[in-house]
Tab-separated table of N, CA and C in Angstrom:
chain	number	residue	atom	x	y	z
A	198	ALA	N	-22.384	-19.434	34.257
A	198	ALA	CA	-23.323	-18.672	34.173
A	198	ALA	C	-22.877	-17.499	35.243
A	199	TYR	N	-23.325	-16.009	34.943
A	199	TYR	CA	-23.001	-15.146	35.921
A	199	TYR	C	-24.069	-14.413	36.916
A	200	ASP	N	-25.083	-15.353	36.382
A	200	ASP	CA	-25.939	-14.766	37.425
A	200	ASP	C	-27.233	-15.767	37.613
A	201	TYR	N	-27.827	-15.949	38.454
A	201	TYR	CA	-28.509	-17.522	38.797
A	201	TYR	C	-29.758	-16.849	39.245
A	202	LEU	N	-31.056	-18.057	39.428
A	202	LEU	CA	-32.205	-17.207	39.672
A	202	LEU	C	-32.748	-18.445	40.490
A	203	LEU	N	-33.882	-17.789	41.876
A	203	LEU	CA	-34.100	-18.431	42.302
A	203	LEU	C	-35.423	-19.343	42.299
A	204	LYS	N	-36.260	-19.852	42.170
A	204	LYS	CA	-37.653	-20.367	41.877
A	204	LYS	C	-38.786	-19.604	42.852
A	205	ASP	N	-38.275	-19.068	43.847
A	205	ASP	CA	-39.243	-17.839	44.729
A	205	ASP	C	-39.015	-16.552	44.363
A	206	HIS	N	-37.810	-16.625	43.944
A	206	HIS	CA	-37.170	-15.107	43.509
A	206	HIS	C	-37.693	-14.420	42.035
A	207	PRO	N	-38.829	-14.618	41.268
A	207	PRO	CA	-38.966	-14.654	40.079
A	207	PRO	C	-38.922	-12.947	39.581
A	208	GLU	N	-39.134	-12.062	40.934
A	208	GLU	CA	-38.858	-11.006	40.426
A	208	GLU	C	-37.214	-10.417	39.732
A	209	ARG	N	-36.457	-11.311	40.185
A	209	ARG	CA	-34.916	-10.945	39.669
A	209	ARG	C	-34.684	-11.354	38.252
A	210	LEU	N	-35.677	-11.941	37.592
A	210	LEU	CA	-35.346	-12.389	36.390
A	210	LEU	C	-34.980	-11.102	35.404
A	211	GLY	N	-35.872	-9.934	35.398
A	211	GLY	CA	-35.232	-8.828	34.704
A	211	GLY	C	-33.856	-8.078	34.977
A	212	GLN	N	-33.175	-8.082	35.999
A	212	GLN	CA	-32.059	-7.781	36.606
A	212	GLN	C	-30.902	-8.698	36.191
A	213	ALA	N	-31.364	-10.104	36.152
A	213	ALA	CA	-30.256	-10.996	35.887
A	213	ALA	C	-29.877	-11.060	33.988
A	214	VAL	N	-31.040	-10.751	33.494
A	214	VAL	CA	-31.095	-11.061	32.113
A	214	VAL	C	-30.329	-9.610	31.724
A	215	ARG	N	-30.562	-8.223	32.281
A	215	ARG	CA	-29.646	-6.978	31.930
A	215	ARG	C	-28.010	-7.405	32.387
A	216	ASN	N	-28.046	-8.320	33.379
A	216	ASN	CA	-26.577	-8.396	33.869
A	216	ASN	C	-25.843	-9.507	32.986
A	217	ALA	N	-26.412	-9.993	32.656
A	217	ALA	CA	-26.144	-11.196	31.500
A	217	ALA	C	-26.008	-10.617	29.813
A	218	LEU	N	-26.855	-9.602	29.635
A	218	LEU	CA	-26.331	-9.033	28.691
A	218	LEU	C	-24.924	-7.675	28.654
A	219	GLU	N	-25.240	-7.210	29.667
A	219	GLU	CA	-23.765	-6.368	29.752
A	219	GLU	C	-22.483	-7.577	29.951
A	220	GLN	N	-22.792	-8.254	30.817
A	220	GLN	CA	-21.327	-9.261	30.440
A	220	GLN	C	-21.337	-9.675	29.351
A	221	ALA	N	-21.988	-10.140	28.569
A	221	ALA	CA	-21.639	-10.220	27.022
A	221	ALA	C	-21.037	-9.566	26.505
A	222	LYS	N	-21.715	-8.368	26.819
A	222	LYS	CA	-20.789	-7.030	25.888
A	222	LYS	C	-19.909	-6.686	25.830
A	223	SER	N	-19.885	-6.580	27.793
A	223	SER	CA	-17.796	-6.649	28.051
A	223	SER	C	-17.257	-7.286	27.393
A	224	HIS	N	-17.774	-8.847	27.391
A	224	HIS	CA	-16.691	-9.436	26.971
A	224	HIS	C	-16.542	-9.614	25.359
A	225	ALA	N	-17.602	-9.271	24.683
A	225	ALA	CA	-17.293	-9.048	23.219
A	225	ALA	C	-16.382	-7.784	22.854
A	226	GLU	N	-16.746	-7.042	24.049
A	226	GLU	CA	-15.619	-5.681	23.661
A	226	GLU	C	-14.560	-5.864	23.962
A	227	ARG	N	-14.398	-6.636	24.941
A	227	ARG	CA	-12.488	-7.282	25.707
A	227	ARG	C	-11.929	-8.144	24.780
A	228	LYS	N	-12.640	-8.783	23.562
A	228	LYS	CA	-12.267	-9.494	22.482
A	228	LYS	C	-12.015	-8.736	21.363
A	229	LEU	N	-12.608	-7.712	21.099
A	229	LEU	CA	-12.600	-6.690	19.719
A	229	LEU	C	-10.995	-6.128	20.278
A	230	ALA	N	-10.884	-5.510	21.344
A	230	ALA	CA	-9.570	-4.462	21.796
A	230	ALA	C	-8.675	-6.005	22.152
A	231	GLU	N	-8.888	-7.040	22.127
A	231	GLU	CA	-7.420	-7.916	21.887
A	231	GLU	C	-7.120	-8.030	20.793
A	232	VAL	N	-8.081	-8.246	19.866
A	232	VAL	CA	-8.211	-8.502	18.059
A	232	VAL	C	-6.924	-7.244	18.338
A	233	ALA	N	-7.744	-6.203	17.830
A	233	ALA	CA	-7.468	-4.505	17.538
A	233	ALA	C	-5.656	-4.640	18.380
A	234	LEU	N	-5.475	-4.904	19.451
A	234	LEU	CA	-4.383	-5.111	20.089
A	234	LEU	C	-3.125	-6.116	19.292
A	235	THR	N	-3.539	-7.015	19.327
A	235	THR	CA	-2.757	-7.737	18.662
A	235	THR	C	-2.373	-7.177	17.312
A	236	LYS	N	-3.517	-6.647	16.558
A	236	LYS	CA	-3.039	-6.326	14.921
A	236	LYS	C	-2.056	-5.257	14.952
A	237	ARG	N	-2.429	-4.144	16.155
A	237	ARG	CA	-1.381	-3.476	16.074
A	237	ARG	C	0.249	-4.015	16.571
A	238	ASN	N	-0.050	-4.677	17.437
A	238	ASN	CA	1.423	-5.316	17.691
A	238	ASN	C	1.849	-5.775	16.332
A	239	GLN	N	1.292	-6.675	15.923
A	239	GLN	CA	1.877	-6.976	14.512
A	239	GLN	C	2.590	-6.184	13.773
A	240	GLU	N	1.709	-5.179	13.369
A	240	GLU	CA	2.423	-3.961	12.449
A	240	GLU	C	3.207	-3.388	13.295
A	241	ILE	N	3.504	-3.115	14.092
A	241	ILE	CA	4.631	-2.550	14.988
A	241	ILE	C	5.511	-3.257	14.534
A	242	ASN	N	5.809	-4.907	15.003
A	242	ASN	CA	6.546	-5.447	14.671
A	242	ASN	C	7.086	-5.693	13.317
A	243	PHE	N	6.074	-5.771	12.252
A	243	PHE	CA	6.719	-5.341	10.849
A	243	PHE	C	7.501	-4.024	10.856
A	244	LEU	N	6.965	-2.882	10.709
A	244	LEU	CA	7.490	-1.741	11.099
A	244	LEU	C	8.728	-1.800	11.453
A	245	TYR	N	8.945	-2.598	12.631
A	245	TYR	CA	10.525	-2.775	13.310
A	245	TYR	C	11.389	-3.597	12.421
A	246	GLU	N	10.994	-4.874	12.069
A	246	GLU	CA	11.590	-5.551	11.079
A	246	GLU	C	12.475	-4.984	9.732
A	247	ALA	N	11.388	-4.358	9.054
A	247	ALA	CA	11.446	-3.098	8.232
A	247	ALA	C	12.471	-2.411	8.382
A	248	GLY	N	12.379	-1.814	9.367
A	248	GLY	CA	13.418	-0.573	9.600
A	248	GLY	C	14.712	-0.993	9.820
A	249	GLN	N	15.209	-2.308	10.697
A	249	GLN	CA	16.456	-3.422	10.831
A	249	GLN	C	17.008	-3.665	9.698
A	250	GLN	N	15.576	-4.203	8.619
A	250	GLN	CA	16.173	-4.524	6.984
A	250	GLN	C	16.979	-3.363	6.170
A	251	LEU	N	16.009	-2.421	6.854
A	251	LEU	CA	16.235	-1.149	5.701
A	251	LEU	C	17.494	-0.620	6.223
A	252	SER	N	17.857	-0.395	7.445
A	252	SER	CA	19.389	-0.036	7.622
A	252	SER	C	20.075	-0.652	7.869
A	253	ARG	N	20.147	-1.424	7.456
A	253	ARG	CA	21.554	-2.443	6.812
A	253	ARG	C	22.470	-2.578	5.857
A	254	THR	N	21.616	-1.455	4.930
A	254	THR	CA	22.675	-0.849	3.928
A	254	THR	C	22.373	0.621	3.234
A	255	LEU	N	23.596	1.365	2.611
A	255	LEU	CA	23.494	2.481	2.132
A	255	LEU	C	22.994	2.449	0.916
A	256	ASP	N	22.988	0.806	0.258
A	256	ASP	CA	22.841	0.974	-1.462
A	256	ASP	C	21.656	0.731	-1.876
A	257	LEU	N	21.046	2.205	-2.621
A	257	LEU	CA	19.975	2.147	-3.033
A	257	LEU	C	19.377	1.360	-3.610
A	258	ASP	N	20.132	0.116	-4.179
A	258	ASP	CA	19.487	-0.763	-5.299
A	258	ASP	C	18.581	-2.041	-3.989
A	259	SER	N	19.561	-1.882	-3.441
A	259	SER	CA	19.131	-3.038	-2.214
A	259	SER	C	17.949	-2.515	-1.162
A	260	LEU	N	17.935	-0.973	-1.165
A	260	LEU	CA	16.721	-0.489	-0.452
A	260	LEU	C	15.787	-0.802	-0.859
A	261	TYR	N	15.868	-0.151	-2.363
A	261	TYR	CA	14.650	-0.075	-3.298
A	261	TYR	C	14.147	-1.622	-2.972
A	262	THR	N	14.384	-2.563	-3.364
A	262	THR	CA	14.298	-4.221	-3.347
A	262	THR	C	13.843	-4.434	-2.133
A	263	THR	N	14.448	-4.479	-1.111
A	263	THR	CA	14.098	-4.704	0.589
A	263	THR	C	12.840	-3.979	0.095
A	264	LEU	N	12.474	-2.603	0.177
A	264	LEU	CA	11.462	-1.900	0.380
A	264	LEU	C	10.037	-2.532	-0.503
A	265	TYR	N	10.371	-2.930	-2.005
A	265	TYR	CA	9.726	-3.952	-2.732
A	265	TYR	C	8.965	-4.991	-1.957
A	266	GLN	N	9.632	-5.618	-1.178
A	266	GLN	CA	9.798	-7.187	-0.726
A	266	GLN	C	8.772	-7.020	0.619
A	267	PHE	N	9.260	-5.744	1.531
A	267	PHE	CA	8.340	-5.217	2.508
A	267	PHE	C	6.588	-4.621	2.205
A	268	LEU	N	6.487	-3.887	1.182
A	268	LEU	CA	5.212	-3.320	0.463
A	268	LEU	C	4.605	-4.648	-0.368
A	269	SER	N	5.450	-5.848	-0.808
A	269	SER	CA	4.608	-6.825	-0.983
A	269	SER	C	3.672	-7.523	0.013
A	270	LYS	N	4.816	-7.791	1.682
A	270	LYS	CA	4.228	-8.533	2.474
A	270	LYS	C	2.849	-7.428	2.983
A	271	MET	N	3.059	-6.477	3.233
A	271	MET	CA	2.054	-5.905	3.587
A	271	MET	C	0.253	-5.269	2.717
A	272	MET	N	0.673	-5.536	1.381
A	272	MET	CA	-1.009	-4.783	0.486
A	272	MET	C	-0.027	-6.040	-1.066
A	273	ASP	N	-1.423	-5.936	-1.465
A	273	ASP	CA	-1.168	-6.358	-3.186
A	273	ASP	C	-0.218	-5.558	-3.278
A	274	CYS	N	0.746	-6.063	-3.850
A	274	CYS	CA	1.753	-4.823	-4.749
A	274	CYS	C	2.545	-5.693	-6.149
A	275	THR	N	2.302	-5.367	-7.239
A	275	THR	CA	2.968	-6.687	-8.307
A	275	THR	C	3.961	-5.555	-8.615
A	276	GLY	N	4.051	-4.080	-8.459
A	276	GLY	CA	4.991	-2.897	-9.194
A	276	GLY	C	5.363	-2.095	-8.464
A	277	LEU	N	6.729	-1.478	-8.561
A	277	LEU	CA	7.300	-0.321	-7.685
A	277	LEU	C	7.953	0.278	-8.604
A	278	PHE	N	7.640	1.509	-8.938
A	278	PHE	CA	8.490	2.143	-9.993
A	278	PHE	C	8.959	3.457	-8.932
A	279	ILE	N	10.151	3.708	-9.047
A	279	ILE	CA	10.883	5.036	-8.020
A	279	ILE	C	11.541	5.627	-8.902
A	280	SER	N	11.147	6.992	-8.915
A	280	SER	CA	11.713	8.401	-9.818
A	280	SER	C	12.518	8.941	-9.074
A	281	SER	N	13.444	10.153	-10.149
A	281	SER	CA	13.881	11.317	-9.224
A	281	SER	C	13.608	11.915	-10.277
A	282	TYR	N	13.653	13.584	-10.165
A	282	TYR	CA	13.430	14.695	-10.444
A	282	TYR	C	14.946	15.245	-10.701
A	283	GLU	N	14.952	15.524	-11.927
A	283	GLU	CA	16.474	16.657	-12.358
A	283	GLU	C	15.594	18.362	-12.367
A	284	SER	N	15.030	19.231	-11.825
A	284	SER	CA	14.816	20.351	-11.669
A	284	SER	C	15.516	21.297	-12.374
A	285	ALA	N	16.868	21.015	-13.070
A	285	ALA	CA	17.693	21.926	-13.886
A	285	ALA	C	16.794	21.950	-14.992
A	286	GLN	N	16.755	20.093	-15.167
A	286	GLN	CA	16.337	19.405	-17.102
A	286	GLN	C	14.695	19.714	-16.763
A	287	LYS	N	14.375	20.148	-15.615
A	287	LYS	CA	12.673	19.273	-15.620
A	287	LYS	C	12.476	18.001	-16.393
A	288	LEU	N	13.218	16.887	-15.779
A	288	LEU	CA	13.300	15.778	-16.189
A	288	LEU	C	12.750	14.861	-15.099
A	289	ILE	N	11.935	13.904	-15.360
A	289	ILE	CA	11.981	12.458	-13.994
A	289	ILE	C	12.398	11.336	-14.823
A	290	ARG	N	13.369	10.654	-13.755
A	290	ARG	CA	13.929	9.365	-14.257
A	290	ARG	C	13.779	8.355	-13.385
A	291	CYS	N	13.191	6.894	-14.115
A	291	CYS	CA	12.837	6.065	-13.273
A	291	CYS	C	14.413	5.218	-13.019
A	292	GLN	N	14.377	5.512	-11.432
A	292	GLN	CA	15.697	5.078	-11.278
A	292	GLN	C	15.565	3.559	-10.805
A	293	PHE	N	14.311	3.182	-10.525
A	293	PHE	CA	14.155	1.254	-9.829
A	293	PHE	C	12.381	1.229	-10.481
A	294	ALA	N	13.096	-0.231	-11.277
A	294	ALA	CA	11.736	-0.627	-11.243
A	294	ALA	C	11.413	-2.529	-11.288
A	295	MET	N	10.178	-2.352	-10.610
A	295	MET	CA	9.909	-4.198	-10.085
A	295	MET	C	8.392	-4.464	-10.787
A	296	GLY	N	8.397	-5.491	-11.271
A	296	GLY	CA	7.171	-5.682	-11.735
A	296	GLY	C	7.151	-7.309	-11.589
A	297	ASP	N	5.778	-7.397	-11.081
A	297	ASP	CA	5.620	-9.178	-11.192
A	297	ASP	C	6.996	-9.640	-10.428
A	298	ASP	N	7.718	-9.185	-9.442
A	298	ASP	CA	8.964	-9.599	-8.554
A	298	ASP	C	9.891	-10.198	-9.322
A	299	LYS	N	9.995	-9.395	-10.696
A	299	LYS	CA	11.363	-9.096	-11.700
A	299	LYS	C	11.949	-7.755	-11.208
A	300	ARG	N	13.385	-7.719	-11.150
A	300	ARG	CA	13.675	-6.730	-11.543
A	300	ARG	C	13.479	-6.248	-12.902
A	301	LEU	N	13.707	-4.974	-13.186
A	301	LEU	CA	13.418	-4.222	-14.596
A	301	LEU	C	14.698	-3.791	-14.578
A	302	ASP	N	15.098	-3.331	-15.686
A	302	ASP	CA	16.705	-2.520	-16.014
A	302	ASP	C	15.886	-1.219	-16.536
A	303	VAL	N	15.852	-0.557	-15.876
A	303	VAL	CA	15.661	0.937	-16.183
A	303	VAL	C	16.778	1.789	-17.121
A	304	ARG	N	17.819	1.095	-17.224
A	304	ARG	CA	18.527	2.054	-18.178
A	304	ARG	C	17.945	2.533	-19.273
A	305	ASN	N	17.258	1.820	-20.123
A	305	ASN	CA	16.590	2.542	-21.211
A	305	ASN	C	15.300	2.824	-21.545
A	306	PHE	N	15.021	3.154	-20.020
A	306	PHE	CA	13.455	3.860	-19.841
A	306	PHE	C	13.446	5.647	-19.917
A	307	PRO	N	12.851	5.581	-20.990
A	307	PRO	CA	13.024	7.078	-21.267
A	307	PRO	C	12.587	8.150	-19.902
A	308	ALA	N	13.566	9.162	-20.303
A	308	ALA	CA	13.210	10.716	-19.316
A	308	ALA	C	11.871	11.021	-19.275
A	309	ILE	N	10.981	11.492	-18.321
A	309	ILE	CA	9.714	11.954	-18.490
A	309	ILE	C	9.834	13.423	-18.482
A	310	PRO	N	9.729	14.268	-19.394
A	310	PRO	CA	9.468	15.339	-19.062
A	310	PRO	C	8.374	16.013	-18.407
A	311	LEU	N	8.990	17.135	-17.161
A	311	LEU	CA	7.424	17.613	-16.710
A	311	LEU	C	6.207	18.089	-17.095
A	312	GLU	N	5.344	17.836	-16.523
A	312	GLU	CA	4.113	17.812	-17.223
A	312	GLU	C	3.453	19.368	-16.876
A	313	PRO	N	2.602	19.750	-17.849
A	313	PRO	CA	1.735	21.286	-17.373
A	313	PRO	C	1.501	20.902	-16.061
A	314	LYS	N	0.719	22.033	-15.346
A	314	LYS	CA	0.141	21.852	-13.652
A	314	LYS	C	-1.032	20.983	-14.288
A	315	GLY	N	-1.420	20.116	-13.553
A	315	GLY	CA	-2.590	19.317	-13.665
A	315	GLY	C	-2.231	18.132	-14.077
A	316	GLN	N	-1.121	18.095	-14.968
A	316	GLN	CA	-1.049	16.565	-15.536
A	316	GLN	C	-0.215	15.716	-15.337
A	317	GLY	N	-0.229	14.771	-15.807
A	317	GLY	CA	0.777	13.372	-15.484
A	317	GLY	C	0.933	13.162	-13.877
A	318	THR	N	0.930	12.022	-13.499
A	318	THR	CA	0.691	11.775	-12.193
A	318	THR	C	1.918	12.134	-11.318
A	319	GLN	N	2.912	11.561	-11.813
A	319	GLN	CA	4.533	11.900	-11.157
A	319	GLN	C	4.637	13.360	-11.498
A	320	SER	N	4.105	14.303	-12.349
A	320	SER	CA	4.476	15.474	-12.325
A	320	SER	C	3.488	16.486	-11.255
A	321	GLN	N	2.367	15.538	-10.717
A	321	GLN	CA	1.204	16.678	-10.446
A	321	GLN	C	2.087	16.024	-8.378
A	322	VAL	N	2.328	15.318	-8.565
A	322	VAL	CA	3.066	14.660	-6.973
A	322	VAL	C	4.239	15.508	-6.893
A	323	ILE	N	5.178	15.690	-7.769
A	323	ILE	CA	6.288	16.711	-7.710
A	323	ILE	C	5.799	18.333	-7.440
A	324	ARG	N	4.897	19.004	-8.025
A	324	ARG	CA	4.516	20.218	-8.030
A	324	ARG	C	3.641	20.305	-6.897
A	325	SER	N	3.251	19.178	-6.177
A	325	SER	CA	2.334	19.540	-4.906
A	325	SER	C	2.876	19.133	-3.605
A	326	ARG	N	4.193	18.450	-3.843
A	326	ARG	CA	5.797	18.164	-2.993
A	326	ARG	C	4.319	17.252	-1.757
A	327	ASN	N	3.577	16.671	-2.100
A	327	ASN	CA	2.546	15.519	-1.513
A	327	ASN	C	1.992	13.951	-2.019
A	328	ALA	N	2.083	13.185	-1.183
A	328	ALA	CA	1.902	11.408	-1.778
A	328	ALA	C	0.461	11.824	-2.128
A	329	MET	N	0.223	10.702	-3.469
A	329	MET	CA	-1.124	11.143	-3.978
A	329	MET	C	-1.738	9.243	-4.096
A	330	ILE	N	-2.969	9.404	-3.254
A	330	ILE	CA	-3.438	8.069	-3.378
A	330	ILE	C	-4.169	8.307	-4.901
A	331	ILE	N	-4.312	7.483	-5.652
A	331	ILE	CA	-4.916	7.242	-7.018
A	331	ILE	C	-5.787	6.151	-7.099
A	332	ASP	N	-7.108	6.406	-7.421
A	332	ASP	CA	-8.330	5.175	-7.230
A	332	ASP	C	-8.004	4.960	-8.960
A	333	ASP	N	-8.199	5.512	-9.429
A	333	ASP	CA	-8.487	5.252	-10.747
A	333	ASP	C	-7.294	5.209	-12.028
A	334	TYR	N	-6.180	4.387	-11.700
A	334	TYR	CA	-4.988	4.947	-11.969
A	334	TYR	C	-5.150	5.338	-13.861
A	335	GLN	N	-5.798	4.490	-14.490
A	335	GLN	CA	-6.235	4.700	-15.970
A	335	GLN	C	-6.866	5.825	-16.415
A	336	ALA	N	-7.791	6.402	-15.495
A	336	ALA	CA	-8.282	7.467	-15.636
A	336	ALA	C	-7.329	8.625	-15.713
A	337	MET	N	-6.441	8.405	-14.479
A	337	MET	CA	-5.493	9.512	-14.384
A	337	MET	C	-4.372	9.766	-15.588
A	338	VAL	N	-4.260	8.590	-15.498
A	338	VAL	CA	-3.044	8.576	-16.705
A	338	VAL	C	-3.138	9.253	-18.479
A	339	ARG	N	-4.161	9.020	-18.485
A	339	ARG	CA	-4.817	9.680	-19.548
A	339	ARG	C	-4.909	10.877	-19.796
A	340	SER	N	-4.706	11.591	-18.422
A	340	SER	CA	-3.926	13.446	-18.652
A	340	SER	C	-2.470	13.675	-18.627
A	341	ALA	N	-1.824	12.785	-18.859
A	341	ALA	CA	-0.753	12.117	-18.941
A	341	ALA	C	-0.748	13.182	-20.796
A	342	ASN	N	0.768	13.291	-20.797
A	342	ASN	CA	1.140	13.990	-22.550
A	342	ASN	C	2.482	12.891	-22.715
A	343	SER	N	3.089	12.140	-21.661
A	343	SER	CA	4.389	11.641	-22.127
A	343	SER	C	3.981	10.145	-21.473
A	344	LEU	N	3.482	9.346	-22.099
A	344	LEU	CA	3.004	7.438	-22.182
A	344	LEU	C	3.868	7.032	-22.226
A	345	TYR	N	4.159	6.159	-21.381
A	345	TYR	CA	5.373	4.750	-21.859
A	345	TYR	C	4.741	3.521	-21.233
A	346	PHE	N	4.868	2.454	-22.161
A	346	PHE	CA	4.453	1.125	-21.055
A	346	PHE	C	5.795	0.686	-22.084
A	347	ILE	N	6.048	-0.201	-20.334
A	347	ILE	CA	7.199	-1.067	-20.611
A	347	ILE	C	7.075	-2.488	-20.279
A	348	GLY	N	7.474	-3.648	-21.061
A	348	GLY	CA	7.508	-4.956	-21.455
A	348	GLY	C	8.129	-5.745	-20.280
A	349	ASP	N	7.781	-6.880	-20.026
A	349	ASP	CA	8.494	-7.936	-19.127
A	349	ASP	C	10.292	-7.879	-19.398
A	350	ASP	N	10.646	-7.401	-20.694
A	350	ASP	CA	11.855	-7.174	-21.234
A	350	ASP	C	12.615	-6.174	-21.013
A	351	SER	N	12.046	-5.196	-20.247
A	351	SER	CA	12.180	-3.574	-19.966
A	351	SER	C	12.346	-2.852	-21.020
A	352	ALA	N	11.626	-3.468	-22.070
A	352	ALA	CA	11.900	-2.817	-23.220
A	352	ALA	C	10.836	-1.430	-23.269
A	353	VAL	N	10.378	-0.222	-23.744
A	353	VAL	CA	9.502	0.540	-24.222
A	353	VAL	C	8.798	-0.035	-25.361
A	354	VAL	N	7.277	-0.040	-24.661
A	354	VAL	CA	6.041	-0.795	-25.593
A	354	VAL	C	5.226	0.314	-26.169
A	355	GLU	N	4.955	-0.168	-27.365
A	355	GLU	CA	4.184	1.289	-28.291
A	355	GLU	C	2.703	0.442	-27.583
A	356	ARG	N	1.756	1.634	-27.666
A	356	ARG	CA	0.408	1.572	-27.270
A	356	ARG	C	-0.333	0.443	-27.555
A	357	GLU	N	-0.212	0.928	-28.876
A	357	GLU	CA	-0.967	-0.395	-30.235
A	357	GLU	C	-0.231	-1.688	-30.195
A	358	ASN	N	0.814	-2.039	-29.284
A	358	ASN	CA	1.049	-3.065	-29.419
A	358	ASN	C	1.176	-3.725	-28.039
A	359	LEU	N	0.415	-3.239	-27.677
A	359	LEU	CA	-0.080	-3.752	-26.182
A	359	LEU	C	-0.771	-5.046	-26.131
A	360	PRO	N	-0.712	-6.314	-25.462
A	360	PRO	CA	-1.041	-7.812	-25.952
A	360	PRO	C	-3.167	-6.946	-25.349
A	361	GLU	N	-4.075	-7.414	-25.650
A	361	GLU	CA	-5.340	-7.063	-25.284
A	361	GLU	C	-5.332	-7.671	-24.044
A	362	ASP	N	-4.648	-8.613	-23.501
A	362	ASP	CA	-4.717	-9.677	-21.943
A	362	ASP	C	-3.852	-8.760	-21.191
A	363	GLN	N	-3.242	-7.940	-21.582
A	363	GLN	CA	-2.174	-7.417	-20.714
A	363	GLN	C	-3.021	-6.544	-18.827
A	364	ASP	N	-2.096	-7.159	-18.518
A	364	ASP	CA	-2.525	-6.743	-17.189
A	364	ASP	C	-2.870	-5.087	-16.851
A	365	VAL	N	-3.459	-4.333	-16.420
A	365	VAL	CA	-2.839	-2.672	-16.073
A	365	VAL	C	-2.641	-2.396	-14.938
A	366	THR	N	-2.370	-1.612	-14.646
A	366	THR	CA	-2.401	-1.020	-13.256
A	366	THR	C	-3.910	-0.041	-12.989
A	367	ARG	N	-4.262	-0.279	-11.808
A	367	ARG	CA	-5.926	-0.020	-11.472
A	367	ARG	C	-5.603	1.084	-10.323
A	368	SER	N	-4.146	1.228	-9.584
A	368	SER	CA	-4.549	1.993	-8.449
A	368	SER	C	-2.813	2.042	-8.201
A	369	ALA	N	-2.730	3.282	-7.579
A	369	ALA	CA	-0.929	3.799	-7.062
A	369	ALA	C	-1.457	4.565	-6.146
């Protein structure tokens, strides 16, 4: 109890209730601040650990795999595709691909030509030089002229040959 009342001083009831409410509010705010601080410390530790792991090698394959592992811990991430852009040829090439915790062989992935302005997700990112968060990837991908689907065996799958129950990317 933060306060008390004596039987012969009932006029203190209002102030006692106010004090109790203020104490409860202060306690709740402290708890929220502690939870936020704990969460922030966990995030900082996670980033520190990621930095330690990523700085151990210069091998791009190892870096990309480690990046995928950390992204998968941070959020629901079932796939990661990393591409490079060859400006002279205006081609986008997949350098690394991971799907459902399985490394995909990108050697046979087709190069994607840079799309006209306003089309193609990767082309828009390349042109704007800014990251893009996409809530409805399926709607966005319809704007692309070049569209490829990759199967579990790393082979290109034609749209008409996709299984009906195939999981599709919803956001990117």
